[in-house]
mmCIF file of C-alpha atoms and ligand atoms in Angstrom:
data_model
loop_
_atom_site.group_PDB
_atom_site.id
_atom_site.type_symbol
_atom_site.label_atom_id
_atom_site.label_comp_id
_atom_site.label_asym_id
_atom_site.label_seq_id
_atom_site.Cartn_x
_atom_site.Cartn_y
_atom_site.Cartn_z
ATOM 1 C CA MET X 13 -21.844 -35.746 24.390
ATOM 2 C CA LYS X 14 -23.768 -32.604 22.446
ATOM 3 C CA ARG X 15 -22.879 -30.289 25.652
ATOM 4 C CA LEU X 16 -19.401 -31.416 25.275
ATOM 5 C CA VAL X 17 -18.948 -30.447 21.740
ATOM 6 C CA LEU X 18 -20.784 -27.403 22.277
ATOM 7 C CA THR X 19 -18.185 -26.110 24.606
ATOM 8 C CA ILE X 20 -14.971 -27.528 22.723
ATOM 9 C CA VAL X 21 -16.652 -24.962 20.111
ATOM 10 C CA SER X 22 -17.253 -21.904 22.477
ATOM 11 C CA ILE X 23 -13.879 -22.464 24.052
ATOM 12 C CA ALA X 24 -12.254 -22.588 20.267
ATOM 13 C CA PHE X 25 -14.214 -19.587 18.983
ATOM 14 C CA LEU X 26 -12.958 -17.537 22.351
ATOM 15 C CA MET X 27 -9.467 -18.560 22.081
ATOM 16 C CA GLY X 28 -9.307 -17.598 18.396
ATOM 17 C CA THR X 29 -10.969 -13.845 19.104
ATOM 18 C CA ILE X 30 -8.893 -13.630 22.269
ATOM 19 C CA CYS X 31 -5.415 -13.706 19.995
ATOM 20 C CA ALA X 32 -7.412 -11.824 16.760
ATOM 21 C CA GLN X 33 -7.534 -9.436 19.731
ATOM 22 C CA SER X 34 -4.072 -9.486 20.731
ATOM 23 C CA VAL X 35 -2.894 -8.735 17.103
ATOM 24 C CA LYS X 36 -1.188 -5.508 16.785
ATOM 25 C CA ILE X 37 -1.093 -2.918 14.232
ATOM 26 C CA PRO X 38 1.328 0.240 13.477
ATOM 27 C CA LEU X 39 -1.546 2.628 12.974
ATOM 28 C CA ILE X 40 -1.127 5.796 10.652
ATOM 29 C CA GLY X 41 0.960 8.142 12.059
ATOM 30 C CA SER X 42 2.704 5.594 13.651
ATOM 31 C CA LYS X 43 6.622 4.882 13.049
ATOM 32 C CA ALA X 44 7.334 1.625 10.803
ATOM 33 C CA PRO X 45 8.332 -1.289 12.751
ATOM 34 C CA SER X 46 12.069 -1.501 12.160
ATOM 35 C CA PHE X 47 13.632 -4.989 10.912
ATOM 36 C CA THR X 48 16.448 -7.065 8.987
ATOM 37 C CA ALA X 49 15.676 -9.828 7.600
ATOM 38 C CA GLU X 50 17.562 -11.893 4.306
ATOM 39 C CA THR X 51 15.921 -11.101 0.989
ATOM 40 C CA THR X 52 15.899 -12.117 -2.624
ATOM 41 C CA ASN X 53 18.172 -9.025 -3.344
ATOM 42 C CA GLY X 54 20.093 -9.465 0.143
ATOM 43 C CA THR X 55 19.944 -8.430 3.561
ATOM 44 C CA LEU X 56 17.390 -5.526 4.348
ATOM 45 C CA THR X 57 17.002 -3.306 7.083
ATOM 46 C CA PHE X 58 13.626 -2.091 6.085
ATOM 47 C CA PRO X 59 13.220 0.921 6.509
ATOM 48 C CA ASP X 60 15.923 2.600 6.865
ATOM 49 C CA ASP X 61 18.195 0.839 3.915
ATOM 50 C CA TYR X 62 15.733 3.030 1.896
ATOM 51 C CA GLY X 63 16.538 6.491 3.278
ATOM 52 C CA LYS X 64 14.367 9.237 2.392
ATOM 53 C CA LYS X 65 11.784 7.601 0.082
ATOM 54 C CA TRP X 66 8.746 6.553 0.225
ATOM 55 C CA LYS X 67 8.359 2.668 0.746
ATOM 56 C CA ILE X 68 5.751 0.211 0.384
ATOM 57 C CA LEU X 69 5.519 -2.892 1.938
ATOM 58 C CA PHE X 70 2.835 -5.682 0.790
ATOM 59 C CA SER X 71 2.390 -9.114 2.397
ATOM 60 C CA HIS X 72 1.033 -12.154 0.586
ATOM 61 C CA PRO X 73 0.261 -15.198 2.268
ATOM 62 C CA GLN X 74 2.269 -17.709 0.124
ATOM 63 C CA ASP X 75 4.962 -17.958 -2.594
ATOM 64 C CA PHE X 76 3.693 -19.483 -6.119
ATOM 65 C CA THR X 77 0.367 -19.371 -4.690
ATOM 66 C CA PRO X 78 -1.958 -18.324 -7.868
ATOM 67 C CA VAL X 79 -3.468 -14.519 -6.534
ATOM 68 C CA CYS X 80 -0.129 -13.927 -5.212
ATOM 69 C CA SER X 81 1.598 -14.507 -8.243
ATOM 70 C CA SER X 82 -0.839 -12.635 -10.683
ATOM 71 C CA GLU X 83 -0.348 -9.164 -7.606
ATOM 72 C CA LEU X 84 3.779 -9.980 -8.258
ATOM 73 C CA SER X 85 3.693 -10.318 -11.854
ATOM 74 C CA GLU X 86 1.206 -6.630 -11.786
ATOM 75 C CA LEU X 87 3.722 -4.750 -9.549
ATOM 76 C CA ALA X 88 6.852 -6.070 -11.675
ATOM 77 C CA TYR X 89 4.878 -4.458 -14.692
ATOM 78 C CA ILE X 90 4.666 -1.616 -12.849
ATOM 79 C CA GLN X 91 7.417 -1.302 -10.651
ATOM 80 C CA LYS X 92 9.136 1.595 -12.760
ATOM 81 C CA ASP X 93 5.966 3.999 -12.419
ATOM 82 C CA PHE X 94 6.896 3.354 -8.445
ATOM 83 C CA GLU X 95 10.559 4.494 -8.915
ATOM 84 C CA LYS X 96 9.356 7.335 -10.875
ATOM 85 C CA LEU X 97 7.830 8.573 -7.386
ATOM 86 C CA ASN X 98 10.626 8.113 -5.567
ATOM 87 C CA THR X 99 9.025 5.041 -4.147
ATOM 88 C CA LYS X 100 10.637 1.226 -3.106
ATOM 89 C CA ILE X 101 8.528 -1.649 -3.244
ATOM 90 C CA ALA X 102 9.467 -4.940 -0.596
ATOM 91 C CA ILE X 103 6.955 -7.698 -0.118
ATOM 92 C CA ILE X 104 7.312 -10.005 2.781
ATOM 93 C CA SER X 105 5.565 -14.346 2.475
ATOM 94 C CA ALA X 106 5.739 -16.468 5.470
ATOM 95 C CA ASP X 107 8.515 -18.487 3.601
ATOM 96 C CA ASN X 108 12.436 -18.767 3.616
ATOM 97 C CA VAL X 109 14.864 -16.983 0.760
ATOM 98 C CA ILE X 110 15.479 -20.247 -1.063
ATOM 99 C CA GLU X 111 11.542 -20.828 -1.556
ATOM 100 C CA HIS X 112 11.239 -16.480 -2.349
ATOM 101 C CA ARG X 113 14.424 -17.119 -4.895
ATOM 102 C CA ARG X 114 12.405 -19.978 -6.634
ATOM 103 C CA TRP X 115 9.065 -18.255 -6.715
ATOM 104 C CA LYS X 116 11.095 -15.239 -7.951
ATOM 105 C CA THR X 117 12.581 -16.993 -11.282
ATOM 106 C CA TRP X 118 9.384 -19.083 -12.053
ATOM 107 C CA LEU X 119 7.566 -15.486 -11.886
ATOM 108 C CA GLU X 120 10.192 -14.015 -14.511
ATOM 109 C CA GLY X 121 9.696 -16.644 -16.550
ATOM 110 C CA LEU X 122 5.865 -16.567 -16.621
ATOM 111 C CA ASP X 123 4.102 -14.476 -19.869
ATOM 112 C CA TYR X 124 1.178 -13.529 -17.525
ATOM 113 C CA LYS X 125 -1.177 -11.317 -19.933
ATOM 114 C CA GLY X 126 1.038 -11.486 -22.695
ATOM 115 C CA ARG X 127 3.310 -8.848 -21.598
ATOM 116 C CA GLY X 128 6.562 -11.235 -21.987
ATOM 117 C CA SER X 129 9.162 -11.678 -19.960
ATOM 118 C CA GLN X 130 9.417 -9.471 -16.174
ATOM 119 C CA LYS X 131 12.333 -8.832 -14.036
ATOM 120 C CA ILE X 132 11.360 -8.038 -10.244
ATOM 121 C CA GLU X 133 13.918 -5.849 -9.288
ATOM 122 C CA PHE X 134 12.142 -5.507 -5.703
ATOM 123 C CA PRO X 135 13.368 -7.765 -2.746
ATOM 124 C CA LEU X 136 10.857 -10.282 -1.280
ATOM 125 C CA ILE X 137 11.570 -10.934 2.343
ATOM 126 C CA ASP X 138 12.302 -14.195 4.241
ATOM 127 C CA ASP X 139 9.729 -14.421 6.838
ATOM 128 C CA HIS X 140 9.552 -17.908 7.362
ATOM 129 C CA SER X 141 9.556 -17.197 11.594
ATOM 130 C CA HIS X 142 6.550 -14.434 10.810
ATOM 131 C CA SER X 143 8.241 -12.229 12.762
ATOM 132 C CA VAL X 144 8.044 -9.142 10.441
ATOM 133 C CA SER X 145 4.225 -10.571 9.661
ATOM 134 C CA ILE X 146 3.722 -10.024 13.434
ATOM 135 C CA GLN X 147 5.045 -6.572 14.333
ATOM 136 C CA TYR X 148 3.091 -4.777 10.966
ATOM 137 C CA GLY X 149 0.119 -7.080 12.252
ATOM 138 C CA MET X 150 -0.361 -9.326 9.023
ATOM 139 C CA ILE X 151 -1.425 -12.143 10.357
ATOM 140 C CA HIS X 152 -4.729 -12.199 11.232
ATOM 141 C CA GLU X 153 -5.839 -15.080 12.971
ATOM 142 C CA LEU X 154 -9.134 -15.788 12.472
ATOM 143 C CA ALA X 155 -8.048 -15.688 8.877
ATOM 144 C CA SER X 156 -5.423 -17.940 9.140
ATOM 145 C CA THR X 157 -2.509 -18.679 11.886
ATOM 146 C CA ASN X 158 0.265 -19.262 9.398
ATOM 147 C CA LYS X 159 -0.122 -17.121 6.485
ATOM 148 C CA ASP X 160 -0.075 -13.000 6.151
ATOM 149 C CA ILE X 161 -3.455 -11.817 5.176
ATOM 150 C CA ARG X 162 -2.799 -9.125 1.917
ATOM 151 C CA GLY X 163 -1.746 -5.809 3.563
ATOM 152 C CA VAL X 164 -0.312 -2.653 2.019
ATOM 153 C CA PHE X 165 1.419 -0.512 4.388
ATOM 154 C CA ILE X 166 2.856 2.941 2.902
ATOM 155 C CA ILE X 167 5.047 5.025 4.539
ATOM 156 C CA ASP X 168 6.973 8.196 4.076
ATOM 157 C CA PRO X 169 10.181 9.471 3.698
ATOM 158 C CA ASN X 170 10.246 10.186 7.509
ATOM 159 C CA ASN X 171 9.142 6.614 8.354
ATOM 160 C CA VAL X 172 5.645 7.271 8.906
ATOM 161 C CA VAL X 173 2.813 4.827 8.421
ATOM 162 C CA ARG X 174 0.573 6.868 6.502
ATOM 163 C CA SER X 175 -2.112 4.203 4.676
ATOM 164 C CA ILE X 176 -2.499 0.582 5.493
ATOM 165 C CA ASN X 177 -5.146 -1.156 3.533
ATOM 166 C CA PHE X 178 -6.037 -4.989 3.933
ATOM 167 C CA TYR X 179 -7.622 -7.692 1.794
ATOM 168 C CA PRO X 180 -8.531 -11.105 1.986
ATOM 169 C CA MET X 181 -6.852 -14.218 1.199
ATOM 170 C CA GLN X 182 -9.426 -14.206 -2.076
ATOM 171 C CA VAL X 183 -9.332 -10.805 -3.641
ATOM 172 C CA GLY X 184 -6.044 -9.771 -5.348
ATOM 173 C CA ARG X 185 -5.494 -6.063 -4.985
ATOM 174 C CA ASN X 186 -5.680 -3.566 -7.810
ATOM 175 C CA MET X 187 -2.135 -2.130 -7.662
ATOM 176 C CA GLN X 188 -2.678 1.163 -9.649
ATOM 177 C CA GLU X 189 -5.450 2.042 -6.236
ATOM 178 C CA ILE X 190 -2.561 1.549 -4.630
ATOM 179 C CA GLU X 191 -0.198 3.854 -6.996
ATOM 180 C CA ARG X 192 -3.647 6.322 -7.064
ATOM 181 C CA ILE X 193 -2.870 6.494 -3.151
ATOM 182 C CA LEU X 194 0.833 7.167 -2.736
ATOM 183 C CA VAL X 195 -0.047 9.915 -5.385
ATOM 184 C CA ALA X 196 -2.830 11.290 -3.666
ATOM 185 C CA LEU X 197 -0.702 11.302 -0.625
ATOM 186 C CA GLN X 198 2.030 12.920 -2.168
ATOM 187 C CA THR X 199 0.215 15.942 -3.428
ATOM 188 C CA ALA X 200 -1.516 16.283 -0.299
ATOM 189 C CA ASP X 201 1.643 16.641 0.996
ATOM 190 C CA ARG X 202 3.403 18.909 -1.451
ATOM 191 C CA GLU X 203 0.402 21.255 -1.832
ATOM 192 C CA MET X 204 -1.504 20.634 1.721
ATOM 193 C CA VAL X 205 -4.438 19.508 0.374
ATOM 194 C CA CYS X 206 -6.327 17.142 0.443
ATOM 195 C CA THR X 207 -8.665 14.630 -2.467
ATOM 196 C CA PRO X 208 -12.209 13.858 -3.297
ATOM 197 C CA ALA X 209 -13.907 10.722 -3.580
ATOM 198 C CA ASN X 210 -12.516 8.996 -6.737
ATOM 199 C CA TRP X 211 -9.909 11.547 -7.803
ATOM 200 C CA LYS X 212 -7.153 10.292 -10.197
ATOM 201 C CA ASN X 213 -3.762 12.518 -10.727
ATOM 202 C CA GLY X 214 -4.331 16.090 -12.501
ATOM 203 C CA ASP X 215 -8.012 15.844 -10.757
ATOM 204 C CA ASP X 216 -8.976 18.875 -8.950
ATOM 205 C CA VAL X 217 -8.009 18.689 -5.204
ATOM 206 C CA ILE X 218 -10.115 20.427 -2.288
ATOM 207 C CA VAL X 219 -8.198 22.761 -0.173
ATOM 208 C CA PRO X 220 -9.261 21.727 3.246
ATOM 209 C CA HIS X 221 -9.954 25.720 4.769
ATOM 210 C CA TYR X 222 -11.572 28.767 3.364
ATOM 211 C CA PRO X 223 -8.636 30.016 1.447
ATOM 212 C CA TYR X 224 -10.098 33.498 0.628
ATOM 213 C CA THR X 225 -12.924 35.469 1.855
ATOM 214 C CA ASP X 226 -15.574 36.705 -0.456
ATOM 215 C CA ASP X 227 -13.848 39.818 -0.329
ATOM 216 C CA GLU X 228 -10.517 39.416 -1.065
ATOM 217 C CA LEU X 229 -11.665 37.076 -4.112
ATOM 218 C CA ALA X 230 -13.707 40.407 -5.627
ATOM 219 C CA ALA X 231 -10.491 42.454 -5.455
ATOM 220 C CA ASN X 232 -8.837 39.455 -6.693
ATOM 221 C CA PRO X 233 -11.036 38.168 -9.718
ATOM 222 C CA GLU X 234 -7.697 36.352 -11.215
ATOM 223 C CA LEU X 235 -7.811 33.890 -8.318
ATOM 224 C CA LYS X 236 -10.907 32.571 -9.937
ATOM 225 C CA ASP X 237 -8.746 31.049 -12.371
ATOM 226 C CA SER X 238 -6.988 28.663 -9.233
ATOM 227 C CA TYR X 239 -10.050 28.549 -6.899
ATOM 228 C CA TYR X 240 -13.875 27.897 -7.152
ATOM 229 C CA ASN X 241 -16.408 27.086 -4.132
ATOM 230 C CA LEU X 242 -19.195 24.347 -4.560
ATOM 231 C CA GLY X 243 -20.656 25.615 -1.714
ATOM 232 C CA GLY X 244 -20.347 25.755 2.007
ATOM 233 C CA TYR X 245 -16.784 24.106 2.635
ATOM 234 C CA MET X 246 -16.426 22.241 -0.705
ATOM 235 C CA TRP X 247 -13.271 24.544 -2.037
ATOM 236 C CA PHE X 248 -11.241 23.646 -4.739
ATOM 237 C CA LYS X 249 -7.926 24.025 -6.108
ATOM 238 C CA LYS X 250 -7.559 23.597 -9.837
ATOM 239 C CA GLU X 251 -5.107 21.444 -10.745
ATOM 240 C CA ASN X 252 -2.281 22.376 -13.841
ATOM 241 C CA LYS X 253 -3.192 19.113 -15.734
ATOM 242 C CA SER X 254 0.308 19.802 -17.462
ATOM 243 C CA LEU X 255 2.156 19.391 -14.236
ATOM 244 C CA VAL X 256 1.048 15.095 -14.452
ATOM 245 C CA MET X 257 4.135 13.382 -13.247
ATOM 246 C CA ASN X 258 2.451 10.027 -13.814
ATOM 247 C CA ASP X 259 -0.288 9.059 -15.380
ATOM 248 C CA ASN X 260 -2.064 6.389 -12.938
ATOM 249 C CA SER X 261 -5.315 5.994 -15.202
ATOM 250 C CA LYS X 262 -4.245 2.917 -16.922
HETATM 251 C C1 BEZ F 173 -3.100 -17.357 -3.438
HETATM 252 O O1 BEZ F 173 -2.561 -16.408 -3.463
HETATM 253 O O2 BEZ F 173 -4.052 -18.058 -4.690
HETATM 254 C C2 BEZ F 173 -3.909 -17.424 -2.352
HETATM 255 C C3 BEZ F 173 -3.724 -17.625 -1.328
HETATM 256 C C4 BEZ F 173 -3.801 -18.269 -0.048
HETATM 257 C C5 BEZ F 173 -5.310 -18.540 0.145
HETATM 258 C C6 BEZ F 173 -5.806 -18.239 -1.317
HETATM 259 C C7 BEZ F 173 -5.341 -17.984 -2.451
#
């Protein structure tokens, strides 16, 4: 009997591992998978309907759950920041659009953190069939076979996946961190730079090559106003803090 139970548990574990291994996640640098679905804002063809904007796709395990509700309330509170960053938000949850509408109405009536009612302008995508979740590798079968984990895909204006984050069911996302990654990517593209650890909008950035030789620096002392070296490859470019578009240090 003990042997039989052990065999069944081993087979179940093996099956789970095989299923988990077959999850396909669109990787950084790949084209964002396209889909058409019903949403709380009408039919959406993603990502094409958002044209040359940045896009962020968030997945949620289930409507009306407390952690997800806190996340949507936080997103609603800072949705105007994303708009200023030329970015559209879309939400997947493996429920149908009727349930999404009920959840949206309930969330809009919630006084989360004493901020009063917040309108939700971004769409909640019907994914009761899980087809979008599967395209984006949001179902991690060892965590749950029928609920999405908390996924975040940041997609650029050319519809290329630029950042992927997965969070466990139990941990609500830090929306300021998502905004920080978006601003860092936009800064990296605009200035052909990288951003150091714990970078915040307005902090100095890293130049991923030697910008000037010692001779050039000696001949052009004014360059020291823009660049400095901390040793080795660690070249930094000073950022003009007065040009910071959006204070994402809130
Ligand atoms: C939540 O959003 O509260 C939640 C959803 C699924 C599992 C655990 C928590």
